[in-house]
mmCIF file of C-alpha atoms and ligand atoms in Angstrom:
data_model
loop_
_atom_site.group_PDB
_atom_site.id
_atom_site.type_symbol
_atom_site.label_atom_id
_atom_site.label_comp_id
_atom_site.label_asym_id
_atom_site.label_seq_id
_atom_site.Cartn_x
_atom_site.Cartn_y
_atom_site.Cartn_z
ATOM 1 C CA MET A 1 93.426 -17.423 7.902
ATOM 2 C CA LYS A 2 92.411 -17.007 4.230
ATOM 3 C CA ILE A 3 95.037 -18.327 1.791
ATOM 4 C CA LEU A 4 94.918 -17.249 -1.864
ATOM 5 C CA ALA A 5 96.604 -19.782 -4.189
ATOM 6 C CA ILE A 6 97.764 -19.226 -7.775
ATOM 7 C CA ASP A 7 98.831 -21.691 -10.485
ATOM 8 C CA THR A 8 100.075 -20.638 -13.942
ATOM 9 C CA SER A 9 102.395 -23.568 -14.638
ATOM 10 C CA CYS A 10 100.993 -24.350 -18.102
ATOM 11 C CA ASP A 11 98.057 -22.933 -20.077
ATOM 12 C CA GLU A 12 95.446 -22.350 -17.364
ATOM 13 C CA SER A 13 95.305 -19.247 -15.131
ATOM 14 C CA CYS A 14 94.040 -20.625 -11.803
ATOM 15 C CA VAL A 15 93.164 -18.896 -8.515
ATOM 16 C CA ALA A 16 91.624 -20.518 -5.428
ATOM 17 C CA ILE A 17 90.975 -19.396 -1.849
ATOM 18 C CA VAL A 18 90.849 -21.626 1.228
ATOM 19 C CA ASP A 19 89.781 -20.746 4.786
ATOM 20 C CA THR A 20 92.069 -22.540 7.267
ATOM 21 C CA ALA A 21 89.652 -22.032 10.181
ATOM 22 C CA THR A 22 86.654 -23.764 8.554
ATOM 23 C CA GLN A 23 88.817 -25.877 6.198
ATOM 24 C CA ARG A 24 86.549 -24.967 3.308
ATOM 25 C CA LEU A 25 87.312 -23.980 -0.240
ATOM 26 C CA LEU A 26 85.865 -20.481 -0.789
ATOM 27 C CA ALA A 27 86.705 -20.128 -4.508
ATOM 28 C CA ASP A 28 88.149 -22.268 -7.298
ATOM 29 C CA VAL A 29 88.555 -20.392 -10.606
ATOM 30 C CA VAL A 30 90.182 -21.757 -13.780
ATOM 31 C CA HIS A 31 90.584 -19.655 -16.945
ATOM 32 C CA SER A 32 91.727 -22.041 -19.688
ATOM 33 C CA HIS A 33 93.712 -20.863 -22.716
ATOM 34 C CA LEU A 34 93.432 -24.160 -24.589
ATOM 35 C CA GLY A 35 91.324 -22.501 -27.301
ATOM 36 C CA LYS A 36 94.241 -20.194 -28.151
ATOM 37 C CA MET A 37 96.558 -23.209 -28.625
ATOM 38 C CA ALA A 38 94.278 -25.420 -30.767
ATOM 39 C CA SER A 39 95.488 -24.162 -34.165
ATOM 40 C CA TYR A 40 99.145 -24.770 -33.161
ATOM 41 C CA GLY A 41 98.589 -28.412 -32.142
ATOM 42 C CA GLY A 42 100.149 -27.886 -28.689
ATOM 43 C CA VAL A 43 100.983 -25.326 -26.015
ATOM 44 C CA VAL A 44 102.991 -22.336 -27.286
ATOM 45 C CA PRO A 45 104.894 -21.134 -24.177
ATOM 46 C CA GLU A 46 105.052 -17.494 -25.284
ATOM 47 C CA ILE A 47 101.288 -17.368 -25.923
ATOM 48 C CA ALA A 48 100.621 -19.026 -22.532
ATOM 49 C CA SER A 49 102.698 -16.323 -20.754
ATOM 50 C CA ARG A 50 100.848 -13.516 -22.548
ATOM 51 C CA GLU A 51 97.444 -15.066 -21.811
ATOM 52 C CA HIS A 52 98.322 -15.362 -18.089
ATOM 53 C CA LEU A 53 99.189 -11.643 -18.049
ATOM 54 C CA LYS A 54 95.664 -10.856 -19.236
ATOM 55 C CA ALA A 55 93.700 -13.568 -17.410
ATOM 56 C CA LEU A 56 95.323 -13.736 -13.983
ATOM 57 C CA PRO A 57 94.014 -10.375 -12.691
ATOM 58 C CA LEU A 58 90.525 -11.352 -13.931
ATOM 59 C CA ALA A 59 90.743 -14.798 -12.299
ATOM 60 C CA MET A 60 91.792 -13.188 -8.996
ATOM 61 C CA THR A 61 88.946 -10.629 -9.129
ATOM 62 C CA GLU A 62 86.494 -13.456 -9.842
ATOM 63 C CA ALA A 63 87.864 -15.631 -6.993
ATOM 64 C CA LEU A 64 87.604 -12.744 -4.503
ATOM 65 C CA ALA A 65 84.028 -12.027 -5.652
ATOM 66 C CA VAL A 66 82.996 -15.699 -5.295
ATOM 67 C CA ALA A 67 84.586 -15.822 -1.809
ATOM 68 C CA LYS A 68 82.980 -12.454 -0.928
ATOM 69 C CA LEU A 69 86.349 -11.074 0.180
ATOM 70 C CA THR A 70 88.463 -8.034 -0.610
ATOM 71 C CA ALA A 71 92.161 -8.438 -1.411
ATOM 72 C CA ARG A 72 93.058 -6.946 1.983
ATOM 73 C CA GLU A 73 91.179 -9.787 3.729
ATOM 74 C CA ILE A 74 93.660 -12.332 2.292
ATOM 75 C CA ASP A 75 96.219 -13.395 4.934
ATOM 76 C CA TRP A 76 98.719 -15.355 2.837
ATOM 77 C CA VAL A 77 99.532 -15.663 -0.878
ATOM 78 C CA VAL A 78 100.938 -18.912 -2.315
ATOM 79 C CA VAL A 79 101.962 -19.757 -5.876
ATOM 80 C CA THR A 80 103.433 -22.746 -7.708
ATOM 81 C CA SER A 81 106.993 -21.856 -8.721
ATOM 82 C CA ARG A 82 108.005 -25.190 -10.325
ATOM 83 C CA PRO A 83 107.921 -27.275 -12.450
ATOM 84 C CA GLY A 84 106.283 -25.981 -15.634
ATOM 85 C CA LEU A 85 106.757 -23.506 -18.472
ATOM 86 C CA ILE A 86 109.245 -20.981 -17.105
ATOM 87 C CA GLY A 87 107.633 -17.896 -18.676
ATOM 88 C CA ALA A 88 104.173 -18.939 -17.495
ATOM 89 C CA LEU A 89 105.466 -19.665 -13.960
ATOM 90 C CA LEU A 90 107.254 -16.296 -13.818
ATOM 91 C CA VAL A 91 103.994 -14.440 -14.545
ATOM 92 C CA GLY A 92 102.317 -16.240 -11.622
ATOM 93 C CA VAL A 93 105.240 -15.730 -9.245
ATOM 94 C CA ALA A 94 105.622 -12.007 -10.104
ATOM 95 C CA PHE A 95 101.857 -11.501 -9.741
ATOM 96 C CA ALA A 96 101.759 -13.327 -6.381
ATOM 97 C CA LYS A 97 104.726 -11.314 -5.070
ATOM 98 C CA ALA A 98 103.180 -8.008 -6.173
ATOM 99 C CA LEU A 99 99.847 -8.941 -4.593
ATOM 100 C CA ALA A 100 101.430 -10.005 -1.290
ATOM 101 C CA LEU A 101 103.604 -6.878 -1.204
ATOM 102 C CA SER A 102 100.641 -4.601 -1.900
ATOM 103 C CA ILE A 103 98.465 -6.116 0.853
ATOM 104 C CA GLU A 104 101.488 -6.508 3.183
ATOM 105 C CA LYS A 105 101.037 -10.255 3.669
ATOM 106 C CA PRO A 106 103.476 -13.187 3.458
ATOM 107 C CA PHE A 107 104.082 -15.071 0.254
ATOM 108 C CA SER A 108 105.200 -18.716 -0.267
ATOM 109 C CA VAL A 109 106.121 -20.868 -3.228
ATOM 110 C CA LEU A 110 104.931 -24.468 -3.651
ATOM 111 C CA ASP A 111 105.619 -27.393 -5.991
ATOM 112 C CA HIS A 112 103.111 -28.222 -8.753
ATOM 113 C CA ILE A 113 103.731 -31.998 -8.647
ATOM 114 C CA GLU A 114 103.304 -32.036 -4.865
ATOM 115 C CA ALA A 115 100.010 -30.180 -5.366
ATOM 116 C CA HIS A 116 98.805 -32.872 -7.838
ATOM 117 C CA LEU A 117 100.139 -35.603 -5.525
ATOM 118 C CA PHE A 118 98.035 -34.478 -2.546
ATOM 119 C CA SER A 119 94.929 -33.528 -4.566
ATOM 120 C CA PRO A 120 93.193 -36.738 -3.342
ATOM 121 C CA THR A 121 92.939 -34.975 0.073
ATOM 122 C CA LEU A 122 91.201 -31.992 -1.541
ATOM 123 C CA CYS A 123 87.749 -33.533 -1.073
ATOM 124 C CA ARG A 124 87.998 -32.854 2.694
ATOM 125 C CA LEU A 125 87.616 -29.138 1.840
ATOM 126 C CA GLU A 126 84.209 -30.087 0.424
ATOM 127 C CA GLY A 127 83.249 -32.154 3.478
ATOM 128 C CA LYS A 128 84.156 -35.590 2.058
ATOM 129 C CA GLU A 129 86.429 -38.327 3.433
ATOM 130 C CA PRO A 130 89.811 -38.593 1.623
ATOM 131 C CA PRO A 131 91.417 -42.008 0.917
ATOM 132 C CA LYS A 132 93.377 -43.462 3.851
ATOM 133 C CA PHE A 133 97.200 -43.624 3.814
ATOM 134 C CA PRO A 134 99.418 -45.353 2.766
ATOM 135 C CA TRP A 135 98.967 -44.615 -0.934
ATOM 136 C CA VAL A 136 100.575 -45.684 -4.136
ATOM 137 C CA ALA A 137 100.110 -42.443 -6.072
ATOM 138 C CA LEU A 138 100.283 -42.139 -9.827
ATOM 139 C CA VAL A 139 100.670 -38.540 -11.078
ATOM 140 C CA VAL A 140 99.885 -38.616 -14.805
ATOM 141 C CA SER A 141 99.650 -35.332 -16.683
ATOM 142 C CA GLY A 142 100.841 -33.627 -19.856
ATOM 143 C CA GLY A 143 104.245 -32.996 -18.288
ATOM 144 C CA HIS A 144 104.664 -35.836 -15.769
ATOM 145 C CA THR A 145 104.282 -39.544 -15.189
ATOM 146 C CA GLU A 146 105.524 -40.304 -11.679
ATOM 147 C CA LEU A 147 104.814 -43.051 -9.164
ATOM 148 C CA PHE A 148 105.110 -42.373 -5.412
ATOM 149 C CA HIS A 149 104.742 -44.255 -2.133
ATOM 150 C CA VAL A 150 102.949 -41.824 0.186
ATOM 151 C CA THR A 151 103.052 -42.726 3.885
ATOM 152 C CA SER A 152 101.163 -39.697 5.253
ATOM 153 C CA ALA A 153 100.402 -36.059 4.434
ATOM 154 C CA LEU A 154 103.572 -34.488 2.934
ATOM 155 C CA HIS A 155 105.633 -37.681 3.461
ATOM 156 C CA TYR A 156 106.463 -39.652 0.366
ATOM 157 C CA LYS A 157 109.092 -41.477 -1.628
ATOM 158 C CA TRP A 158 109.446 -41.363 -5.431
ATOM 159 C CA LEU A 159 109.349 -44.881 -6.914
ATOM 160 C CA GLY A 160 109.809 -44.192 -10.622
ATOM 161 C CA GLY A 161 108.809 -42.107 -13.605
ATOM 162 C CA THR A 162 108.896 -41.796 -17.354
ATOM 163 C CA LEU A 163 112.204 -42.021 -19.190
ATOM 164 C CA ASP A 164 110.873 -40.028 -22.161
ATOM 165 C CA ASP A 165 107.331 -38.723 -22.813
ATOM 166 C CA ALA A 166 104.730 -38.213 -20.118
ATOM 167 C CA ALA A 167 101.491 -40.217 -20.491
ATOM 168 C CA GLY A 168 99.468 -37.108 -21.406
ATOM 169 C CA GLU A 169 102.141 -36.089 -23.889
ATOM 170 C CA ALA A 170 101.904 -39.590 -25.440
ATOM 171 C CA PHE A 171 98.110 -39.117 -25.823
ATOM 172 C CA ASP A 172 98.647 -35.683 -27.401
ATOM 173 C CA LYS A 173 101.417 -36.848 -29.773
ATOM 174 C CA VAL A 174 99.478 -39.947 -30.900
ATOM 175 C CA GLY A 175 96.493 -37.673 -31.512
ATOM 176 C CA LYS A 176 98.578 -35.254 -33.562
ATOM 177 C CA MET A 177 99.933 -38.128 -35.712
ATOM 178 C CA LEU A 178 96.358 -39.255 -36.356
ATOM 179 C CA GLY A 179 95.067 -35.756 -37.127
ATOM 180 C CA LEU A 180 93.138 -35.147 -33.883
ATOM 181 C CA PRO A 181 92.911 -31.705 -32.246
ATOM 182 C CA TYR A 182 94.968 -30.647 -29.207
ATOM 183 C CA PRO A 183 94.652 -31.709 -26.422
ATOM 184 C CA ALA A 184 94.029 -35.177 -27.843
ATOM 185 C CA GLY A 185 93.622 -37.002 -24.490
ATOM 186 C CA PRO A 186 89.898 -36.262 -24.019
ATOM 187 C CA VAL A 187 89.199 -36.809 -27.764
ATOM 188 C CA ILE A 188 90.940 -40.207 -27.779
ATOM 189 C CA ASP A 189 89.061 -41.128 -24.595
ATOM 190 C CA ARG A 190 85.707 -40.356 -26.277
ATOM 191 C CA ILE A 191 86.466 -41.993 -29.669
ATOM 192 C CA ALA A 192 87.805 -45.155 -27.987
ATOM 193 C CA ARG A 193 84.733 -45.397 -25.770
ATOM 194 C CA GLU A 194 82.201 -44.761 -28.539
ATOM 195 C CA SER A 195 83.594 -46.701 -31.498
ATOM 196 C CA GLY A 196 87.076 -48.182 -30.967
ATOM 197 C CA ASN A 197 88.271 -51.781 -30.692
ATOM 198 C CA ALA A 198 91.201 -51.749 -28.232
ATOM 199 C CA SER A 199 92.440 -55.197 -29.394
ATOM 200 C CA ALA A 200 92.605 -54.277 -33.092
ATOM 201 C CA TYR A 201 96.343 -53.394 -32.964
ATOM 202 C CA ASP A 202 98.953 -54.806 -30.616
ATOM 203 C CA PHE A 203 101.143 -51.763 -29.977
ATOM 204 C CA PRO A 204 104.271 -52.294 -27.823
ATOM 205 C CA ARG A 205 104.379 -51.830 -24.038
ATOM 206 C CA ALA A 206 107.908 -51.033 -22.802
ATOM 207 C CA LYS A 207 109.167 -53.720 -20.406
ATOM 208 C CA LEU A 208 111.373 -51.859 -17.922
ATOM 209 C CA ASP A 209 112.718 -52.892 -14.549
ATOM 210 C CA GLY A 210 111.235 -51.296 -11.462
ATOM 211 C CA PHE A 211 108.641 -48.577 -11.717
ATOM 212 C CA ASP A 212 109.794 -46.599 -14.734
ATOM 213 C CA PHE A 213 107.791 -45.911 -17.902
ATOM 214 C CA SER A 214 108.603 -45.275 -21.565
ATOM 215 C CA PHE A 215 106.241 -44.258 -24.369
ATOM 216 C CA SER A 216 108.606 -43.405 -27.234
ATOM 217 C CA GLY A 217 108.455 -46.926 -28.768
ATOM 218 C CA LEU A 218 104.689 -46.682 -28.942
ATOM 219 C CA LYS A 219 104.907 -43.418 -30.893
ATOM 220 C CA THR A 220 107.309 -44.967 -33.409
ATOM 221 C CA SER A 221 105.094 -48.025 -33.800
ATOM 222 C CA ILE A 222 101.996 -45.920 -34.476
ATOM 223 C CA ASP A 223 103.925 -43.794 -36.929
ATOM 224 C CA THR A 224 105.131 -46.904 -38.816
ATOM 225 C CA THR A 225 101.609 -48.367 -38.875
ATOM 226 C CA ARG A 226 99.948 -45.196 -40.198
ATOM 227 C CA ARG A 227 102.588 -44.684 -42.912
ATOM 228 C CA LYS A 228 101.640 -48.062 -44.401
ATOM 229 C CA MET A 229 98.021 -46.924 -44.795
ATOM 230 C CA SER A 230 96.410 -44.821 -47.506
ATOM 231 C CA PRO A 231 94.508 -41.760 -46.187
ATOM 232 C CA GLU A 232 91.194 -43.628 -46.753
ATOM 233 C CA VAL A 233 92.309 -46.754 -44.883
ATOM 234 C CA LEU A 234 93.722 -44.581 -42.068
ATOM 235 C CA GLU A 235 90.386 -42.781 -41.750
ATOM 236 C CA GLN A 236 88.460 -46.107 -41.688
ATOM 237 C CA ASN A 237 90.763 -47.508 -38.985
ATOM 238 C CA LYS A 238 91.164 -44.355 -36.891
ATOM 239 C CA SER A 239 88.872 -45.420 -34.029
ATOM 240 C CA ASN A 240 90.614 -48.770 -33.672
ATOM 241 C CA LEU A 241 94.088 -47.173 -33.876
ATOM 242 C CA VAL A 242 93.115 -44.658 -31.221
ATOM 243 C CA ALA A 243 91.577 -47.261 -28.903
ATOM 244 C CA SER A 244 94.578 -49.601 -29.266
ATOM 245 C CA ALA A 245 97.058 -46.754 -28.629
ATOM 246 C CA GLN A 246 95.115 -45.690 -25.527
ATOM 247 C CA GLU A 247 95.280 -49.259 -24.210
ATOM 248 C CA ALA A 248 99.068 -49.370 -24.786
ATOM 249 C CA ILE A 249 99.509 -46.125 -22.805
ATOM 250 C CA LEU A 250 97.245 -47.203 -19.949
ATOM 251 C CA ASP A 251 98.375 -50.844 -19.481
ATOM 252 C CA PRO A 252 101.842 -49.977 -18.048
ATOM 253 C CA LEU A 253 100.281 -47.371 -15.719
ATOM 254 C CA VAL A 254 97.840 -49.933 -14.329
ATOM 255 C CA GLU A 255 100.418 -52.721 -14.140
ATOM 256 C CA ARG A 256 103.111 -50.635 -12.300
ATOM 257 C CA ALA A 257 100.621 -49.058 -9.884
ATOM 258 C CA ARG A 258 99.288 -52.520 -8.953
ATOM 259 C CA ALA A 259 102.826 -53.956 -8.646
ATOM 260 C CA ALA A 260 103.811 -51.133 -6.268
ATOM 261 C CA ALA A 261 100.621 -51.585 -4.237
ATOM 262 C CA ARG A 262 101.358 -55.326 -3.806
ATOM 263 C CA ASP A 263 104.605 -54.383 -1.984
ATOM 264 C CA ILE A 264 102.912 -51.997 0.485
ATOM 265 C CA GLU A 265 100.504 -53.458 3.005
ATOM 266 C CA GLY A 266 97.083 -51.809 2.974
ATOM 267 C CA ALA A 267 97.987 -49.387 0.189
ATOM 268 C CA THR A 268 95.295 -47.478 -1.679
ATOM 269 C CA ILE A 269 96.088 -46.619 -5.281
ATOM 270 C CA VAL A 270 95.330 -42.950 -6.043
ATOM 271 C CA VAL A 271 95.587 -41.399 -9.504
ATOM 272 C CA THR A 272 95.855 -37.664 -10.247
ATOM 273 C CA GLY A 273 96.825 -35.301 -13.086
ATOM 274 C CA GLY A 274 94.965 -34.614 -16.347
ATOM 275 C CA VAL A 275 95.197 -38.235 -17.589
ATOM 276 C CA ALA A 276 93.328 -39.312 -14.429
ATOM 277 C CA CYS A 277 90.221 -37.868 -16.168
ATOM 278 C CA ASN A 278 90.424 -40.792 -18.624
ATOM 279 C CA SER A 279 87.300 -42.965 -18.422
ATOM 280 C CA ARG A 280 89.058 -46.154 -19.589
ATOM 281 C CA LEU A 281 91.773 -45.728 -16.902
ATOM 282 C CA ARG A 282 89.024 -45.316 -14.308
ATOM 283 C CA ASP A 283 87.393 -48.555 -15.586
ATOM 284 C CA LYS A 284 90.692 -50.453 -15.616
ATOM 285 C CA LEU A 285 91.512 -49.454 -12.012
ATOM 286 C CA PRO A 286 88.173 -49.872 -10.204
ATOM 287 C CA GLU A 287 89.947 -50.290 -6.834
ATOM 288 C CA ALA A 288 91.713 -46.900 -7.139
ATOM 289 C CA TYR A 289 90.694 -43.484 -5.840
ATOM 290 C CA PHE A 290 90.369 -40.731 -8.464
ATOM 291 C CA PRO A 291 89.687 -37.092 -7.472
ATOM 292 C CA LEU A 292 86.894 -35.261 -9.313
ATOM 293 C CA PRO A 293 87.996 -34.605 -12.930
ATOM 294 C CA ARG A 294 88.158 -30.810 -12.297
ATOM 295 C CA HIS A 295 90.666 -31.516 -9.505
ATOM 296 C CA CYS A 296 92.743 -33.895 -11.687
ATOM 297 C CA SER A 297 93.583 -31.393 -14.432
ATOM 298 C CA ASP A 298 95.421 -28.178 -13.521
ATOM 299 C CA ASN A 299 93.699 -26.045 -10.877
ATOM 300 C CA ALA A 300 94.629 -23.843 -7.909
ATOM 301 C CA ALA A 301 92.372 -25.629 -5.399
ATOM 302 C CA MET A 302 95.053 -28.344 -5.176
ATOM 303 C CA VAL A 303 97.640 -25.612 -4.468
ATOM 304 C CA ALA A 304 95.441 -24.062 -1.754
ATOM 305 C CA ASN A 305 94.981 -27.565 -0.322
ATOM 306 C CA LEU A 306 98.754 -28.158 -0.299
ATOM 307 C CA ALA A 307 99.272 -24.781 1.414
ATOM 308 C CA LEU A 308 96.790 -25.839 4.085
ATOM 309 C CA LEU A 309 98.630 -29.157 4.627
ATOM 310 C CA HIS A 310 101.930 -27.234 5.005
ATOM 311 C CA GLU A 311 100.303 -24.694 7.327
ATOM 312 C CA GLN A 312 98.975 -27.523 9.545
ATOM 313 C CA ALA A 313 102.423 -29.174 9.567
ATOM 314 C CA GLY A 314 104.172 -25.876 10.356
ATOM 315 C CA SER A 315 106.087 -26.040 7.081
ATOM 316 C CA LEU A 316 104.539 -23.152 5.123
ATOM 317 C CA VAL A 317 107.788 -21.258 4.622
ATOM 318 C CA VAL A 318 107.841 -17.565 3.669
ATOM 319 C CA ALA A 319 109.729 -17.108 0.385
ATOM 320 C CA PRO A 320 112.339 -14.341 0.075
ATOM 321 C CA TRP A 321 111.242 -11.184 -1.776
ATOM 322 C CA ASN A 322 114.411 -10.586 -3.700
ATOM 323 C CA ALA A 323 117.050 -12.290 -5.774
ATOM 324 C CA SER A 324 120.362 -12.459 -3.947
ATOM 325 C CA ALA A 325 123.940 -12.395 -5.177
ATOM 326 C CA SER A 326 125.042 -14.378 -2.111
ATOM 327 C CA PRO A 327 124.861 -18.168 -1.766
ATOM 328 C CA SER A 328 122.233 -19.416 0.678
ATOM 329 C CA SER A 329 123.396 -20.047 4.249
ATOM 330 C CA SER A 330 122.109 -23.642 4.070
ATOM 331 C CA ILE A 331 124.507 -24.328 1.188
ATOM 332 C CA LEU A 332 127.398 -22.613 2.971
ATOM 333 C CA GLY A 333 126.519 -24.565 6.111
ATOM 334 C CA ASN A 334 126.996 -27.793 4.137
ATOM 335 C CA ALA A 335 130.368 -26.710 2.734
HETATM 336 O O1 LIG B 1 97.340 -32.061 -15.401
HETATM 337 P P1 LIG B 1 97.093 -31.389 -16.707
HETATM 338 O O2 LIG B 1 95.812 -30.599 -16.860
HETATM 339 O O3 LIG B 1 98.251 -30.401 -17.076
HETATM 340 C C1 LIG B 1 99.603 -30.701 -16.836
HETATM 341 O O4 LIG B 1 100.090 -30.451 -15.695
HETATM 342 O O5 LIG B 1 100.217 -31.223 -17.803
HETATM 343 O O6 LIG B 1 97.162 -32.535 -17.847
HETATM 344 C C2 LIG B 1 96.941 -32.264 -19.209
HETATM 345 C C3 LIG B 1 97.074 -33.568 -19.986
HETATM 346 C C4 LIG B 1 97.016 -33.398 -21.493
HETATM 347 O O7 LIG B 1 98.097 -34.109 -22.058
HETATM 348 C C5 LIG B 1 95.678 -34.024 -21.874
HETATM 349 O O8 LIG B 1 95.659 -34.612 -23.167
HETATM 350 C C6 LIG B 1 95.516 -35.073 -20.796
HETATM 351 O O9 LIG B 1 96.011 -34.464 -19.621
HETATM 352 N N1 LIG B 1 94.109 -35.466 -20.615
HETATM 353 C C7 LIG B 1 93.650 -36.703 -20.865
HETATM 354 C C8 LIG B 1 92.257 -36.663 -20.620
HETATM 355 N N2 LIG B 1 91.923 -35.406 -20.205
HETATM 356 C C9 LIG B 1 93.088 -34.698 -20.205
HETATM 357 N N3 LIG B 1 94.282 -37.814 -21.293
HETATM 358 C C10 LIG B 1 93.538 -38.919 -21.471
HETATM 359 N N4 LIG B 1 92.191 -38.955 -21.276
HETATM 360 C C11 LIG B 1 91.511 -37.865 -20.853
HETATM 361 N N5 LIG B 1 90.185 -37.926 -20.646
HETATM 362 ZN ZN1 LIG B 2 99.630 -30.266 -13.789
#
């Protein structure tokens, strides 16, 4: 079976194709719209939706060409339907439905966080050995900071998450306050590595019970610090501010992931999501497994991989074609 997977949850139009018989990835296409967002300092949801409308058909044509397939040779269409920017998601879902209807094949919806969560198993589609279960999995992206205990494929328990900003959002907001372009995560990573002193400023790390995170105090502290500086002094200290802020975002991630792993015998720490591209985080967690950077940030290969896991487990459920005015029978059954 050839599964075509689509992801339009944020500002990348992504299409991938997986062959369930050979368990190989046949195509993995990402059309990024970051360039269109740069002058706004963040993602503009309306622009993202419009860009998906233009780019998604092109991304699908490219994926089919790379896989040397026609649309009619696709056996199943899957798409992430949550969570994300609602307009952007709706473009992907409507496109996936129309495609599946036109080629008369089934269509399923999948969860974007679950796709990130199981992206460490994606390497098997490229002939490599994935990390062994159990995992302590940290999903750190622009929209999410979640910690999970994963016992096996598709079986997991949520341990905690952020109470306010996501880690990637904290990188982007700190960057904006210090005049860096969007997305600031990769820029902060580079500046900190090349010229920053991470001990120059002692920014706060939220001390919360359990496995939750909070980054709003850090933002306030950076804002207070920069307001006390003249523009010249701010410019001179920018590398050190950036490196110290990065350290304050990463320390709680490392500390909670290790604390969770201590409670679970034989656990491997895995880290996914855009922030997992961060070179300092990779240095601070040498014992952890990180997927390839292109599989950490948004992509559809992770969605195709999740579809394959569900197909193997018999849980790839066909989504209904239409909206319905009636309540679902499962809800009525529980009444
Ligand atoms: O997973 P992703 O591509 O999209 C979401 O689902 O949100 O993550 C994007 C986030 C952005 O906030 C970006 O600044 C951050 O990941 N990011 C990084 C790095 N590369 C991307 N943060 C820190 N260091 C990086 N190298
Ligand atoms: Zn994501």
